[in-house]
PDB file of C-alpha atoms in Angstrom:
ATOM      1  CA  MET A   1      33.059  66.989 -65.840  1.00 55.00           C
ATOM      2  CA  THR A   2      31.651  69.429 -69.148  1.00 54.00           C
ATOM      3  CA  ILE A   3      34.434  72.037 -71.350  1.00 53.00           C
ATOM      4  CA  GLN A   4      32.443  75.115 -74.025  1.00 56.00           C
ATOM      5  CA  ILE A   5      34.132  76.267 -76.845  1.00 54.00           C
ATOM      6  CA  PRO A   6      32.995  79.006 -79.353  1.00 55.00           C
ATOM      7  CA  GLN A   7      33.018  77.959 -83.083  1.00 55.00           C
ATOM      8  CA  ALA A   8      32.207  79.774 -86.830  1.00 52.00           C
ATOM      9  CA  GLN A   9      29.234  79.811 -88.346  1.00 54.00           C
ATOM     10  CA  GLU A  10      28.207  79.294 -92.047  1.00 54.00           C
ATOM     11  CA  SER A  11      25.810  82.365 -90.914  1.00 51.00           C
ATOM     12  CA  GLY A  12      28.828  84.339 -89.341  1.00 52.00           C
ATOM     13  CA  GLY A  13      28.229  83.635 -85.014  1.00 53.00           C
ATOM     14  CA  TYR A  14      29.830  81.035 -83.065  1.00 50.00           C
ATOM     15  CA  ARG A  15      28.291  78.573 -81.799  1.00 56.00           C
ATOM     16  CA  THR A  16      29.254  76.372 -78.791  1.00 55.00           C
ATOM     17  CA  ALA A  17      31.070  73.318 -78.336  1.00 53.00           C
ATOM     18  CA  GLN A  18      29.968  69.947 -76.035  1.00 58.00           C
ATOM     19  CA  VAL A  19      33.136  68.568 -75.160  1.00 52.00           C
ATOM     20  CA  PRO A  20      33.951  66.401 -72.278  1.00 56.00           C
ATOM     21  CA  ALA A  21      36.706  66.897 -69.451  1.00 55.00           C
ATOM     22  CA  PRO A  22      39.481  65.693 -69.400  1.00 56.00           C
ATOM     23  CA  GLN A  23      39.436  62.766 -66.541  1.00 56.00           C
ATOM     24  CA  ALA A  24      42.315  61.330 -64.875  1.00 52.00           C
ATOM     25  CA  SER A  25      43.394  57.928 -65.155  1.00 52.00           C
ATOM     26  CA  ARG A  26      42.415  54.559 -63.480  1.00 57.00           C
ATOM     27  CA  PRO A  27      45.536  52.361 -62.582  1.00 52.00           C
ATOM     28  CA  MET A  28      44.944  48.123 -62.859  1.00 55.00           C
ATOM     29  CA  PRO A  29      43.603  46.964 -59.746  1.00 53.00           C
ATOM     30  CA  SER A  30      45.885  44.435 -59.945  1.00 52.00           C
ATOM     31  CA  ALA A  31      49.162  47.089 -60.146  1.00 50.00           C
ATOM     32  CA  PHE A  32      48.387  47.343 -56.499  1.00 50.00           C
ATOM     33  CA  GLY A  33      47.151  44.399 -55.120  1.00 54.00           C
ATOM     34  CA  ILE A  34      43.669  45.279 -54.826  1.00 61.00           C
ATOM     35  CA  GLU A  35      42.679  41.671 -56.458  1.00 63.00           C
ATOM     36  CA  THR A  36      45.126  40.168 -53.910  1.00 61.00           C
ATOM     37  CA  ALA A  37      43.401  41.841 -50.556  1.00 60.00           C
ATOM     38  CA  GLN A  38      40.611  41.418 -52.038  1.00 62.00           C
ATOM     39  CA  ALA A  39      40.506  37.496 -52.386  1.00 61.00           C
ATOM     40  CA  ASN A  40      41.941  36.871 -48.851  1.00 61.00           C
ATOM     41  CA  GLU A  41      38.769  39.262 -47.410  1.00 63.00           C
ATOM     42  CA  ARG A  42      37.005  36.254 -49.314  1.00 63.00           C
ATOM     43  CA  LEU A  43      39.326  33.445 -48.024  1.00 57.00           C
ATOM     44  CA  GLY A  44      39.036  35.166 -44.529  1.00 61.00           C
ATOM     45  CA  VAL A  45      35.602  34.243 -44.801  1.00 59.00           C
ATOM     46  CA  ALA A  46      35.663  31.169 -45.500  1.00 57.00           C
ATOM     47  CA  VAL A  47      38.159  30.445 -42.849  1.00 58.00           C
ATOM     48  CA  SER A  48      35.790  31.923 -40.329  1.00 62.00           C
ATOM     49  CA  GLY A  49      32.242  30.104 -41.623  1.00 63.00           C
ATOM     50  CA  LEU A  50      34.162  26.862 -40.933  1.00 62.00           C
ATOM     51  CA  GLY A  51      35.851  27.559 -38.269  1.00 66.00           C
ATOM     52  CA  GLN A  52      32.331  28.720 -36.089  1.00 67.00           C
ATOM     53  CA  ALA A  53      30.632  25.371 -37.917  1.00 65.00           C
ATOM     54  CA  LEU A  54      33.582  23.275 -36.118  1.00 63.00           C
ATOM     55  CA  ALA A  55      32.958  24.764 -32.590  1.00 64.00           C
ATOM     56  CA  ASN A  56      29.420  24.687 -33.163  1.00 65.00           C
ATOM     57  CA  ARG A  57      30.333  20.221 -33.504  1.00 68.00           C
ATOM     58  CA  LEU A  58      31.886  20.472 -30.662  1.00 63.00           C
ATOM     59  CA  ILE A  59      29.402  22.119 -28.344  1.00 63.00           C
ATOM     60  CA  GLU A  60      26.796  19.824 -29.666  1.00 68.00           C
ATOM     61  CA  ARG A  61      29.813  16.852 -28.719  1.00 68.00           C
ATOM     62  CA  GLN A  62      30.721  17.753 -25.728  1.00 65.00           C
ATOM     63  CA  GLN A  63      26.653  18.760 -24.775  1.00 68.00           C
ATOM     64  CA  VAL A  64      26.114  14.883 -26.202  1.00 72.00           C
ATOM     65  CA  ASP A  65      29.316  13.745 -23.844  1.00 68.00           C
ATOM     66  CA  GLU A  66      26.959  15.715 -20.915  1.00 69.00           C
ATOM     67  CA  GLU A  67      23.564  13.807 -21.910  1.00 80.00           C
ATOM     68  CA  GLU A  68      25.016  10.997 -22.183  1.00 85.00           C
ATOM     69  CA  GLN A  69      26.823  11.333 -18.919  1.00 83.00           C
ATOM     70  CA  VAL A  70      24.140  12.785 -17.014  1.00 85.00           C
ATOM     71  CA  MET A  71      21.615   9.327 -18.219  1.00 88.00           C
ATOM     72  CA  SER A  72      24.208   7.138 -16.496  1.00 89.00           C
ATOM     73  CA  VAL A  73      24.319   8.912 -13.523  1.00 89.00           C
ATOM     74  CA  HIS A  74      21.163   8.580 -13.236  1.00 92.00           C
ATOM     75  CA  ASN A  75      20.855   5.238 -14.253  1.00 91.00           C
ATOM     76  CA  ASP A  76      23.406   4.265 -11.411  1.00 91.00           C
ATOM     77  CA  PHE A  77      21.173   6.368  -8.693  1.00 93.00           C
ATOM     78  CA  ASN A  78      17.986   4.338 -10.392  1.00 91.00           C
ATOM     79  CA  MET A  79      19.596   0.863  -8.716  1.00 93.00           C
ATOM     80  CA  ARG A  80      21.181   2.206  -5.801  1.00 93.00           C
ATOM     81  CA  LEU A  81      17.143   3.014  -5.190  1.00 94.00           C
ATOM     82  CA  GLN A  82      15.701  -0.051  -5.675  1.00 94.00           C
ATOM     83  CA  ASN A  83      17.886  -1.388  -2.737  1.00 93.00           C
ATOM     84  CA  VAL A  84      16.323   1.107  -0.708  1.00 94.00           C
ATOM     85  CA  LEU A  85      12.916   0.557  -1.266  1.00 95.00           C
ATOM     86  CA  LEU A  86      13.044  -3.814  -1.515  1.00 93.00           C
ATOM     87  CA  ASP A  87      16.435  -4.674  -0.049  1.00 93.00           C
ATOM     88  CA  PRO A  88      14.700  -7.891   1.757  1.00 93.00           C
ATOM     89  CA  GLU A  89      18.317  -8.302   4.500  1.00 93.00           C
ATOM     90  CA  ALA A  90      17.595  -7.466   8.024  1.00 92.00           C
ATOM     91  CA  ASP A  91      19.262  -5.249   9.273  1.00 89.00           C
ATOM     92  CA  ASP A  92      20.270  -4.385  12.758  1.00 88.00           C
ATOM     93  CA  ASN A  93      16.943  -3.960  14.200  1.00 86.00           C
ATOM     94  CA  GLY A  94      15.498  -7.096  12.040  1.00 90.00           C
ATOM     95  CA  ARG A  95      13.695  -5.635  10.521  1.00 91.00           C
ATOM     96  CA  PRO A  96      14.221  -6.053   6.676  1.00 95.00           C
ATOM     97  CA  LYS A  97      16.579  -3.015   4.835  1.00 93.00           C
ATOM     98  CA  GLY A  98      14.137  -2.271   1.732  1.00 95.00           C
ATOM     99  CA  VAL A  99      11.786  -0.207   2.993  1.00 93.00           C
ATOM    100  CA  LEU A 100       8.930  -2.117   0.983  1.00 95.00           C
ATOM    101  CA  ALA A 101       9.558  -5.179   2.523  1.00 95.00           C
ATOM    102  CA  ARG A 102       8.810  -4.493   5.507  1.00 94.00           C
ATOM    103  CA  ARG A 103       5.095  -5.393   7.076  1.00 95.00           C
ATOM    104  CA  LEU A 104       2.745  -4.654   9.867  1.00 94.00           C
ATOM    105  CA  ASP A 105       4.814  -3.113  12.232  1.00 92.00           C
ATOM    106  CA  GLN A 106       8.515  -3.191  11.007  1.00 94.00           C
ATOM    107  CA  ALA A 107       6.783  -0.044   8.514  1.00 94.00           C
ATOM    108  CA  LYS A 108       6.355   2.383  10.780  1.00 94.00           C
ATOM    109  CA  GLY A 109       9.059   5.100  10.460  1.00 94.00           C
ATOM    110  CA  SER A 110       9.540   4.067   6.685  1.00 95.00           C
ATOM    111  CA  THR A 111       9.037   7.316   5.123  1.00 95.00           C
ATOM    112  CA  THR A 112      11.769   8.827   7.472  1.00 94.00           C
ATOM    113  CA  ASP A 113      13.874   6.343   6.593  1.00 94.00           C
ATOM    114  CA  LEU A 114      13.373   6.648   3.087  1.00 95.00           C
ATOM    115  CA  ASP A 115      14.225  11.033   3.420  1.00 95.00           C
ATOM    116  CA  THR A 116      16.545  10.774   4.849  1.00 94.00           C
ATOM    117  CA  GLN A 117      18.728   8.207   2.741  1.00 94.00           C
ATOM    118  CA  TYR A 118      17.556   9.985  -0.117  1.00 94.00           C
ATOM    119  CA  ALA A 119      19.085  13.239   1.221  1.00 95.00           C
ATOM    120  CA  ALA A 120      22.456  11.488   0.938  1.00 94.00           C
ATOM    121  CA  LEU A 121      22.183   9.300  -2.144  1.00 94.00           C
ATOM    122  CA  ARG A 122      21.022  12.844  -3.480  1.00 94.00           C
ATOM    123  CA  THR A 123      24.040  14.337  -3.143  1.00 93.00           C
ATOM    124  CA  GLU A 124      25.947  11.821  -4.007  1.00 93.00           C
ATOM    125  CA  TYR A 125      24.864  11.758  -7.114  1.00 93.00           C
ATOM    126  CA  ILE A 126      25.001  15.624  -7.783  1.00 92.00           C
ATOM    127  CA  ASP A 127      28.510  15.057  -7.122  1.00 91.00           C
ATOM    128  CA  LYS A 128      28.929  12.483 -10.596  1.00 91.00           C
ATOM    129  CA  VAL A 129      28.597  15.479 -12.390  1.00 86.00           C
ATOM    130  CA  SER A 130      30.327  18.094 -12.471  1.00 84.00           C
ATOM    131  CA  GLN A 131      28.434  20.744 -15.500  1.00 87.00           C
ATOM    132  CA  PRO A 132      25.752  23.525 -13.860  1.00 88.00           C
ATOM    133  CA  ARG A 133      24.142  22.552 -16.292  1.00 89.00           C
ATOM    134  CA  GLN A 134      23.889  18.500 -15.772  1.00 86.00           C
ATOM    135  CA  LYS A 135      23.695  19.246 -11.670  1.00 90.00           C
ATOM    136  CA  ALA A 136      20.242  21.020 -12.618  1.00 91.00           C
ATOM    137  CA  ALA A 137      19.469  17.494 -14.925  1.00 89.00           C
ATOM    138  CA  LEU A 138      20.789  15.895 -13.278  1.00 89.00           C
ATOM    139  CA  GLY A 139      19.150  17.367  -9.499  1.00 91.00           C
ATOM    140  CA  ALA A 140      15.334  16.901 -12.038  1.00 92.00           C
ATOM    141  CA  ARG A 141      15.734  13.829 -12.306  1.00 92.00           C
ATOM    142  CA  LEU A 142      16.153  12.451  -9.552  1.00 92.00           C
ATOM    143  CA  ASP A 143      14.148  14.506  -8.133  1.00 94.00           C
ATOM    144  CA  ASN A 144      11.295  12.599  -9.502  1.00 93.00           C
ATOM    145  CA  GLU A 145      12.385   9.366  -9.535  1.00 92.00           C
ATOM    146  CA  PHE A 146      11.962  10.147  -4.862  1.00 93.00           C
ATOM    147  CA  ALA A 147       8.592  11.928  -5.352  1.00 94.00           C
ATOM    148  CA  SER A 148       7.194   8.948  -7.200  1.00 93.00           C
ATOM    149  CA  ALA A 149       9.048   5.301  -5.232  1.00 94.00           C
ATOM    150  CA  ARG A 150       7.164   8.789  -1.877  1.00 94.00           C
ATOM    151  CA  GLY A 151       4.711   8.527  -2.063  1.00 95.00           C
ATOM    152  CA  SER A 152       4.255   4.271  -3.086  1.00 95.00           C
ATOM    153  CA  VAL A 153       6.052   4.403   0.539  1.00 95.00           C
ATOM    154  CA  ILE A 154       3.031   6.480   2.343  1.00 95.00           C
ATOM    155  CA  ARG A 155       0.982   4.554   0.743  1.00 95.00           C
ATOM    156  CA  HIS A 156       3.024   1.286   1.768  1.00 95.00           C
ATOM    157  CA  GLU A 157       3.511   2.504   5.535  1.00 95.00           C
ATOM    158  CA  ALA A 158      -0.412   3.323   5.956  1.00 92.00           C
ATOM    159  CA  ALA A 159      -1.315  -0.574   4.840  1.00 92.00           C
ATOM    160  CA  GLN A 160       0.707  -1.871   7.040  1.00 93.00           C
ATOM    161  CA  GLY A 161      -0.736   0.307   9.687  1.00 91.00           C
ATOM    162  CA  ASN A 162      -3.546  -0.557   9.053  1.00 89.00           C
ATOM    163  CA  ASP A 163      -3.226  -3.810   9.061  1.00 91.00           C
ATOM    164  CA  ALA A 164      -1.046  -3.952  12.094  1.00 91.00           C
ATOM    165  CA  PHE A 165      -4.211  -2.801  14.097  1.00 90.00           C
ATOM    166  CA  LYS A 166      -5.414  -5.750  12.876  1.00 89.00           C
ATOM    167  CA  VAL A 167      -4.144  -7.989  13.740  1.00 90.00           C
ATOM    168  CA  GLN A 168      -4.161  -6.301  17.002  1.00 89.00           C
ATOM    169  CA  PHE A 169      -7.519  -5.340  17.631  1.00 89.00           C
ATOM    170  CA  GLY A 170      -8.296  -8.989  16.157  1.00 89.00           C
ATOM    171  CA  THR A 171      -6.390 -10.547  19.441  1.00 90.00           C
ATOM    172  CA  THR A 172      -7.992  -7.783  21.568  1.00 91.00           C
ATOM    173  CA  LEU A 173     -10.879  -8.974  20.046  1.00 89.00           C
ATOM    174  CA  ASP A 174     -11.078 -12.388  20.779  1.00 87.00           C
ATOM    175  CA  ARG A 175      -9.906 -11.493  24.694  1.00 86.00           C
ATOM    176  CA  ASP A 176     -11.778  -8.315  25.393  1.00 89.00           C
ATOM    177  CA  PRO A 177     -14.878  -7.100  23.390  1.00 89.00           C
ATOM    178  CA  ALA A 178     -15.319  -3.692  25.420  1.00 87.00           C
ATOM    179  CA  LEU A 179     -12.050  -2.984  25.637  1.00 91.00           C
ATOM    180  CA  ALA A 180     -11.399  -3.706  20.949  1.00 90.00           C
ATOM    181  CA  GLN A 181     -14.872  -1.248  20.967  1.00 90.00           C
ATOM    182  CA  SER A 182     -13.087   1.144  23.275  1.00 90.00           C
ATOM    183  CA  ILE A 183     -10.005   0.530  21.224  1.00 88.00           C
ATOM    184  CA  LEU A 184     -11.951   1.011  17.799  1.00 90.00           C
ATOM    185  CA  ASP A 185     -13.994   4.364  19.140  1.00 90.00           C
ATOM    186  CA  SER A 186     -10.549   5.490  19.886  1.00 87.00           C
ATOM    187  CA  HIS A 187      -8.912   4.655  16.430  1.00 84.00           C
ATOM    188  CA  LYS A 188     -12.464   5.086  14.033  1.00 86.00           C
ATOM    189  CA  LYS A 189     -11.824   9.467  12.505  1.00 86.00           C
ATOM    190  CA  ASN A 190      -7.486   7.496  11.507  1.00 82.00           C
ATOM    191  CA  LEU A 191      -8.719   4.802  10.020  1.00 84.00           C
ATOM    192  CA  PRO A 192     -11.188   4.498   7.016  1.00 86.00           C
ATOM    193  CA  GLY A 193     -13.670   4.405   5.847  1.00 87.00           C
ATOM    194  CA  LEU A 194     -14.229   0.686   4.679  1.00 88.00           C
ATOM    195  CA  MET A 195     -12.141  -0.763   7.259  1.00 88.00           C
ATOM    196  CA  ALA A 196     -13.772   0.762  10.657  1.00 89.00           C
ATOM    197  CA  GLU A 197     -17.398  -0.582   9.737  1.00 90.00           C
ATOM    198  CA  ALA A 198     -15.604  -3.561   8.378  1.00 90.00           C
ATOM    199  CA  LEU A 199     -14.286  -4.119  12.487  1.00 91.00           C
ATOM    200  CA  GLN A 200     -17.074  -2.894  14.362  1.00 91.00           C
ATOM    201  CA  THR A 201     -18.970  -5.050  12.691  1.00 90.00           C
ATOM    202  CA  GLU A 202     -16.223  -7.691  13.776  1.00 90.00           C
ATOM    203  CA  ILE A 203     -17.060  -6.027  17.083  1.00 90.00           C
ATOM    204  CA  ASP A 204     -20.776  -6.461  16.919  1.00 90.00           C
ATOM    205  CA  GLY A 205     -20.612  -9.745  15.304  1.00 90.00           C
ATOM    206  CA  LYS A 206     -18.390 -11.223  18.817  1.00 90.00           C
ATOM    207  CA  MET A 207     -20.493  -8.987  21.376  1.00 89.00           C
ATOM    208  CA  LEU A 208     -23.541 -10.667  20.181  1.00 90.00           C
ATOM    209  CA  ASP A 209     -21.181 -14.682  20.492  1.00 90.00           C
ATOM    210  CA  VAL A 210     -21.004 -13.128  24.665  1.00 88.00           C
ATOM    211  CA  ARG A 211     -23.879 -11.893  24.488  1.00 90.00           C
ATOM    212  CA  ARG A 212     -25.962 -15.127  23.553  1.00 90.00           C
ATOM    213  CA  ASN A 213     -23.791 -17.247  25.158  1.00 90.00           C
ATOM    214  CA  ALA A 214     -24.404 -15.511  28.551  1.00 90.00           C
ATOM    215  CA  ALA A 215     -28.957 -15.307  28.089  1.00 92.00           C
ATOM    216  CA  TRP A 216     -28.418 -19.528  27.435  1.00 91.00           C
ATOM    217  CA  GLU A 217     -25.331 -19.546  30.888  1.00 92.00           C
ATOM    218  CA  ALA A 218     -28.206 -17.967  33.036  1.00 92.00           C
ATOM    219  CA  ALA A 219     -30.961 -19.854  30.832  1.00 91.00           C
ATOM    220  CA  SER A 220     -29.361 -23.515  30.476  1.00 91.00           C
ATOM    221  CA  GLY A 221     -29.884 -24.438  34.666  1.00 91.00           C
ATOM    222  CA  VAL A 222     -33.824 -23.520  34.456  1.00 92.00           C
ATOM    223  CA  ARG A 223     -35.340 -27.575  34.379  1.00 92.00           C
ATOM    224  CA  HIS A 224     -37.783 -29.358  34.810  1.00 92.00           C
ATOM    225  CA  ALA A 225     -37.906 -33.048  37.917  1.00 89.00           C
ATOM    226  CA  ASP A 226     -36.585 -34.630  34.520  1.00 87.00           C
ATOM    227  CA  GLY A 227     -34.289 -33.371  33.128  1.00 88.00           C
ATOM    228  CA  THR A 228     -34.917 -31.315  30.575  1.00 90.00           C
ATOM    229  CA  ILE A 229     -35.964 -27.798  30.348  1.00 90.00           C
ATOM    230  CA  ASP A 230     -37.700 -25.408  31.152  1.00 91.00           C
ATOM    231  CA  LEU A 231     -38.980 -23.173  28.229  1.00 90.00           C
ATOM    232  CA  ALA A 232     -40.047 -20.808  29.214  1.00 92.00           C
ATOM    233  CA  GLY A 233     -38.451 -20.080  32.832  1.00 91.00           C
ATOM    234  CA  ALA A 234     -34.867 -20.305  30.337  1.00 90.00           C
ATOM    235  CA  GLU A 235     -36.025 -17.467  28.376  1.00 90.00           C
ATOM    236  CA  ALA A 236     -37.149 -15.451  32.124  1.00 91.00           C
ATOM    237  CA  ALA A 237     -33.796 -15.782  32.673  1.00 91.00           C
ATOM    238  CA  ALA A 238     -31.793 -15.530  29.067  1.00 90.00           C
ATOM    239  CA  THR A 239     -34.022 -11.644  29.609  1.00 90.00           C
ATOM    240  CA  LYS A 240     -32.841 -11.318  33.109  1.00 91.00           C
ATOM    241  CA  ALA A 241     -29.412 -11.155  31.874  1.00 89.00           C
ATOM    242  CA  LEU A 242     -29.471  -8.979  29.554  1.00 87.00           C
ATOM    243  CA  GLU A 243     -30.829  -6.164  31.440  1.00 88.00           C
ATOM    244  CA  GLY A 244     -29.117  -2.814  31.163  1.00 86.00           C
ATOM    245  CA  GLN A 245     -26.797  -4.065  28.469  1.00 84.00           C
ATOM    246  CA  THR A 246     -27.005  -2.420  24.695  1.00 83.00           C
ATOM    247  CA  LEU A 247     -28.608  -4.438  21.831  1.00 85.00           C
ATOM    248  CA  LEU A 248     -28.227  -3.711  18.381  1.00 84.00           C
ATOM    249  CA  PRO A 249     -31.785  -4.042  16.386  1.00 87.00           C
ATOM    250  CA  GLY A 250     -33.196  -7.105  16.389  1.00 87.00           C
ATOM    251  CA  GLN A 251     -30.703  -8.861  18.532  1.00 87.00           C
ATOM    252  CA  ALA A 252     -33.271  -9.588  21.053  1.00 88.00           C
ATOM    253  CA  ASP A 253     -34.684 -11.360  18.623  1.00 89.00           C
ATOM    254  CA  HIS A 254     -31.257 -14.304  18.376  1.00 89.00           C
ATOM    255  CA  ILE A 255     -30.157 -14.451  20.821  1.00 90.00           C
ATOM    256  CA  LYS A 256     -33.489 -15.579  22.094  1.00 90.00           C
ATOM    257  CA  ASP A 257     -34.009 -17.482  19.217  1.00 90.00           C
ATOM    258  CA  PHE A 258     -30.388 -18.542  19.871  1.00 90.00           C
ATOM    259  CA  VAL A 259     -32.226 -20.149  23.116  1.00 90.00           C
ATOM    260  CA  ARG A 260     -34.721 -21.859  22.670  1.00 91.00           C
ATOM    261  CA  GLN A 261     -32.367 -23.472  19.975  1.00 91.00           C
ATOM    262  CA  GLN A 262     -29.918 -24.564  22.427  1.00 92.00           C
ATOM    263  CA  ALA A 263     -32.710 -26.276  24.151  1.00 90.00           C
ATOM    264  CA  SER A 264     -34.231 -28.272  22.303  1.00 91.00           C
ATOM    265  CA  VAL A 265     -29.944 -29.216  21.505  1.00 92.00           C
ATOM    266  CA  ALA A 266     -29.529 -29.636  25.090  1.00 90.00           C
ATOM    267  CA  ASP A 267     -33.864 -31.832  25.786  1.00 88.00           C
ATOM    268  CA  ALA A 268     -32.414 -33.791  22.565  1.00 91.00           C
ATOM    269  CA  VAL A 269     -29.084 -34.690  23.992  1.00 90.00           C
ATOM    270  CA  LEU A 270     -30.962 -35.426  26.993  1.00 87.00           C
ATOM    271  CA  ARG A 271     -32.931 -37.864  24.998  1.00 87.00           C
ATOM    272  CA  ASP A 272     -30.551 -39.377  23.184  1.00 86.00           C
ATOM    273  CA  LYS A 273     -28.402 -40.410  26.798  1.00 84.00           C
ATOM    274  CA  ARG A 274     -31.328 -41.958  28.210  1.00 81.00           C
ATOM    275  CA  GLN A 275     -31.827 -44.629  24.839  1.00 83.00           C
ATOM    276  CA  SER A 276     -28.413 -45.257  25.073  1.00 82.00           C
ATOM    277  CA  ASP A 277     -28.704 -46.370  28.939  1.00 76.00           C
ATOM    278  CA  ASP A 278     -31.669 -48.039  28.648  1.00 75.00           C
ATOM    279  CA  ARG A 279     -29.950 -50.200  25.958  1.00 79.00           C
ATOM    280  CA  ALA A 280     -27.245 -50.711  28.219  1.00 76.00           C
ATOM    281  CA  PHE A 281     -28.579 -51.521  31.320  1.00 73.00           C
ATOM    282  CA  ILE A 282     -31.097 -54.294  29.352  1.00 76.00           C
ATOM    283  CA  ASN A 283     -28.272 -55.461  27.035  1.00 76.00           C
ATOM    284  CA  ASP A 284     -26.337 -56.027  30.408  1.00 74.00           C
ATOM    285  CA  ALA A 285     -28.753 -57.463  32.944  1.00 72.00           C
ATOM    286  CA  ILE A 286     -30.018 -60.328  29.465  1.00 76.00           C
ATOM    287  CA  LYS A 287     -26.479 -60.715  29.549  1.00 74.00           C
ATOM    288  CA  MET A 288     -26.207 -60.974  33.508  1.00 70.00           C
ATOM    289  CA  SER A 289     -29.464 -63.462  33.445  1.00 70.00           C
ATOM    290  CA  ARG A 290     -27.763 -65.807  31.199  1.00 75.00           C
ATOM    291  CA  SER A 291     -25.798 -66.791  33.626  1.00 73.00           C
ATOM    292  CA  GLY A 292     -27.888 -68.562  35.593  1.00 72.00           C
ATOM    293  CA  ALA A 293     -28.450 -65.292  38.341  1.00 68.00           C
ATOM    294  CA  PRO A 294     -31.393 -64.174  39.279  1.00 75.00           C
ATOM    295  CA  VAL A 295     -33.890 -61.205  37.565  1.00 67.00           C
ATOM    296  CA  GLN A 296     -33.383 -58.964  41.414  1.00 72.00           C
ATOM    297  CA  GLU A 297     -29.911 -59.823  41.688  1.00 71.00           C
ATOM    298  CA  THR A 298     -28.937 -58.695  38.154  1.00 69.00           C
ATOM    299  CA  VAL A 299     -31.203 -55.429  38.498  1.00 69.00           C
ATOM    300  CA  ASP A 300     -29.856 -54.654  42.213  1.00 70.00           C
ATOM    301  CA  THR A 301     -25.913 -55.247  41.082  1.00 72.00           C
ATOM    302  CA  LEU A 302     -26.307 -53.562  37.906  1.00 67.00           C
ATOM    303  CA  LEU A 303     -27.995 -50.219  39.889  1.00 66.00           C
ATOM    304  CA  LYS A 304     -25.064 -50.523  42.862  1.00 67.00           C
ATOM    305  CA  ARG A 305     -22.833 -49.982  39.335  1.00 64.00           C
ATOM    306  CA  LYS A 306     -24.466 -46.191  38.781  1.00 55.00           C
ATOM    307  CA  GLY A 307     -23.455 -46.028  35.583  1.00 57.00           C
ATOM    308  CA  TYR A 308     -26.357 -45.331  33.167  1.00 57.00           C
ATOM    309  CA  GLY A 309     -27.982 -41.902  33.835  1.00 54.00           C
ATOM    310  CA  PHE A 310     -30.451 -43.488  36.365  1.00 52.00           C
ATOM    311  CA  ASP A 311     -31.299 -45.477  39.917  1.00 47.00           C
ATOM    312  CA  THR A 312     -33.432 -46.713  41.812  1.00 43.00           C
ATOM    313  CA  ALA A 313     -36.489 -44.604  42.093  1.00 42.00           C
ATOM    314  CA  ASP A 314     -35.890 -43.435  37.984  1.00 45.00           C
ATOM    315  CA  LYS A 315     -37.001 -48.128  37.521  1.00 43.00           C
TER     316      LYS A 315
END
């Protein structure tokens, strides 16, 4: 604040002088502890910052410890899960305890077994950690492991089921191809396409064997008087034996060729047999004639043996 004081001037007048107004004096800060207060305030800030750093470090350490515990429990779970999947030891039913170690019909129901065992294992291992965030993290890991394992078990059970079907199918096919065809027709929609095609090919081949064998059985009895096959009559008999049966394209010609081949083989066998009989007869006759027996007596004696495939009328 400024105070105005009038002053005399040489010209006889007055002018106003500007004089600063008096101000209250300020005491030294240290006189009343202000510097101490400010120092303490700064110290408090420093201590507070240190405490927060220590708190953050403790939180980080706790998080690391919790994560290590989750990893340890997870690793232990994995070993148990591998045992559930691969244990070769037999259960009370005589099948492997490990669901992926089961074969053919043993694998039926393996996926359901895995689901049941995983539910119990999950509860057991989640209880091994205490913090909610640990339980959430561990649960997510266990569920991922289970999902992967379950996919493998589903594929294994399906593959083993198909293999079991093929084994049973093969046994039926050998015994009754027509029944095998009926079984395939009823299950075809549930089988992989390539597998169904392969089994149908097996049936077609087996049915062809059955039909051509039946055709030859009917044809083989049609012979000439000398025992050789009457080919024209044999083919007619084979055709008649196949009447009413549905043949695939080309099978009729295949069966006809088969009958011809079998007829040729049968005639060759008969021819070889007769040649062998002739040789045996002649050799025995020579032996007897060398002993001094008359020729006619020798021949009559040999013919009575009836072991040469011909009788007196043949000679």
